[in-house]
Structures are given as C-alpha cells and as structure tokens.
Amino acid sequence: MCGIIGYVGANDTAGVLLNSLELLEYRGYDSAGVAFHNGKDISIFKCPGRVSQLRELVGDHNGSCGIGHTRWATHGVVSYENAHPHQAGQVTMVHNGIIENYRELISEYSLEDRLVSTGDTEVAAILLDRFYSGDPFAAISRLTSTIRGTYAFAIMFTDRPDEIYAVRHISPIVVTRTDDECVLASDLMPLAAFSSRYCILPEHAI
Ligand code: GLU
C-alpha cells in the first residue's frame, strides 16, 4: 500500500511533495520519487530507500507542479528503474495498485524494446503515451479500458504545464483545493494541512 501525492499551486511544490510523502510513510514503502514540471520540462528524482534520501537528491530543484510516490513493490524488484515516477514520451506517472494484464499488453503492443523497468506501471505509461495525441481525457479513458487491475494514477503531460490528471479504480484518491492550489493524495494525511474539506475521486472519473 504505497502513497501518492500531487500538487498544483502557488506554494513550494518540492516542500509540499516531500513533506506529504513523509506523512504517507506509515503506509510502508521501499522506494520514493517525485517529478516536477517547470513549465517546459519534467524532471524526475527517485531512489530505492527513504524519503529522507530522496530529499537529499532533490536538493534545490523545484517546479510549478508535481507528483510524488512511495512504492511498495508488487511487480519487479526494488530498484531505481522500478521506482516511480515512470516516464514515456509526453507522459510522467505514478501508480498505486497492480496492472494484472501487463504481460499480455507487452506482447499485444510489442512494448518489450521500450521497457526500462521490470514492473507493471511502466507498461501503462508507455501505452498512455501511445494513446495521447493532445487530449488527456481521451487517452486516459482509452488506457483505463485497456488495462485490468487496481489503480490510482497521478499523471503529468510534458506539453501541459500546471495540470495534473488522476484516475482510479479501487485504489483510493482524495482531492482538496483552496483558492490557489489543488492537492490530491492516496489518503487524507497530507490534505489536512490545506483544508478540512475534501472529496473522494469517484471511480473512473478523470
Ligand atoms: N505495482 C506497482 C509497482 O510494483 C505499484 C506498487 C505500489 O502500489 O506501490 O511498482
């Protein structure tokens, strides 16, 4: 049971993501990672180990929005390559859950040569990038009708700064917003600092 955080807003994105991942540590994890959008590019920092190690890696890097993850491996060893976020073309994503048909999808879409990791999540990232041609909603809908399993995804597209997309099936995502920021997470712990009002993202809503 890993953790997911996403943040768009006027605050210190890196600080929010890293502090939130610490609040999610109680769920258990083996690796941690964050991705920041700086308006042009997305940079990824990730490592096997603790959020405190990730904090050192991140240093002064920051962005105008970002996503973060603590991984509890279900498919693939604990390694840098298998840690989230995963990136493929325009897509950077984190995932909580299990994509049950990922092996079938690798052969059906001939993805073997594109894989850097040995886990299930990168398959979803590559497929989403393949389905994406400028419309995130269409691409994410196609992805969710292609994969089988449980998932909570937080997703950024390189060509869409200051936007984070989320979708879920069974695995939870909660969302809150203030006047100038929006936060999503896999549970309520990180949201308390922002607002006492929140909503549970309905299943399959994007
Ligand atoms: N199945 C994914 C993996 O093994 C996500 C695991 C999780 O929920 O942390 O990387």
CSV table of N, CA and C and ligand atoms in Angstrom, one decimal, residues 2 69 71-75 84 95-97 120-121, ligand 1:
chain,number,residue,atom,x,y,z
A,2,CYS,N,1.1,1.8,-1.1
A,2,CYS,CA,2.0,2.9,-1.2
A,2,CYS,C,1.3,4.2,-1.1
A,69,HIS,N,5.6,9.8,-5.0
A,69,HIS,CA,5.2,8.4,-4.8
A,69,HIS,C,6.0,7.7,-3.8
A,71,ARG,N,6.7,3.8,-3.1
A,71,ARG,CA,6.4,2.5,-3.8
A,71,ARG,C,6.5,1.3,-2.8
A,72,TRP,N,5.6,0.4,-2.9
A,72,TRP,CA,5.7,-0.9,-2.2
A,72,TRP,C,5.6,-1.9,-3.4
A,73,ALA,N,6.7,-2.5,-3.7
A,73,ALA,CA,6.8,-3.2,-4.9
A,73,ALA,C,5.8,-4.4,-5.0
A,74,THR,N,5.1,-4.5,-6.0
A,74,THR,CA,4.3,-5.7,-6.3
A,74,THR,C,4.8,-6.5,-7.5
A,75,HIS,N,5.4,-5.8,-8.4
A,75,HIS,CA,5.9,-6.5,-9.7
A,75,HIS,C,7.3,-5.8,-10.0
A,84,HIS,N,8.9,4.8,-9.0
A,84,HIS,CA,8.1,5.7,-9.7
A,84,HIS,C,8.6,7.1,-9.4
A,95,HIS,N,1.8,5.4,-9.8
A,95,HIS,CA,0.7,4.4,-9.7
A,95,HIS,C,0.7,3.7,-8.4
A,96,ASN,N,-0.5,3.5,-7.9
A,96,ASN,CA,-0.7,2.7,-6.7
A,96,ASN,C,-1.6,1.5,-7.2
A,97,GLY,N,-1.2,0.3,-7.0
A,97,GLY,CA,-2.1,-0.8,-7.4
A,97,GLY,C,-1.3,-1.8,-8.2
A,120,ASP,N,5.0,-3.4,-13.6
A,120,ASP,CA,3.7,-3.3,-14.4
A,120,ASP,C,3.4,-1.8,-14.8
A,121,THR,N,3.9,-0.9,-14.0
A,121,THR,CA,3.4,0.5,-14.2
A,121,THR,C,4.0,1.1,-15.4
B,1,GLU,N1,2.6,-2.3,-8.9
B,1,GLU,C1,3.4,-1.2,-8.9
B,1,GLU,C2,4.8,-1.5,-8.7
B,1,GLU,O1,5.1,-2.6,-8.3
B,1,GLU,C3,2.9,-0.2,-7.8
B,1,GLU,C4,3.1,-0.7,-6.4
B,1,GLU,C5,2.5,0.2,-5.4
B,1,GLU,O2,1.3,0.3,-5.2
B,1,GLU,O3,3.3,0.8,-4.7
B,1,GLU,O4,5.7,-0.6,-8.9
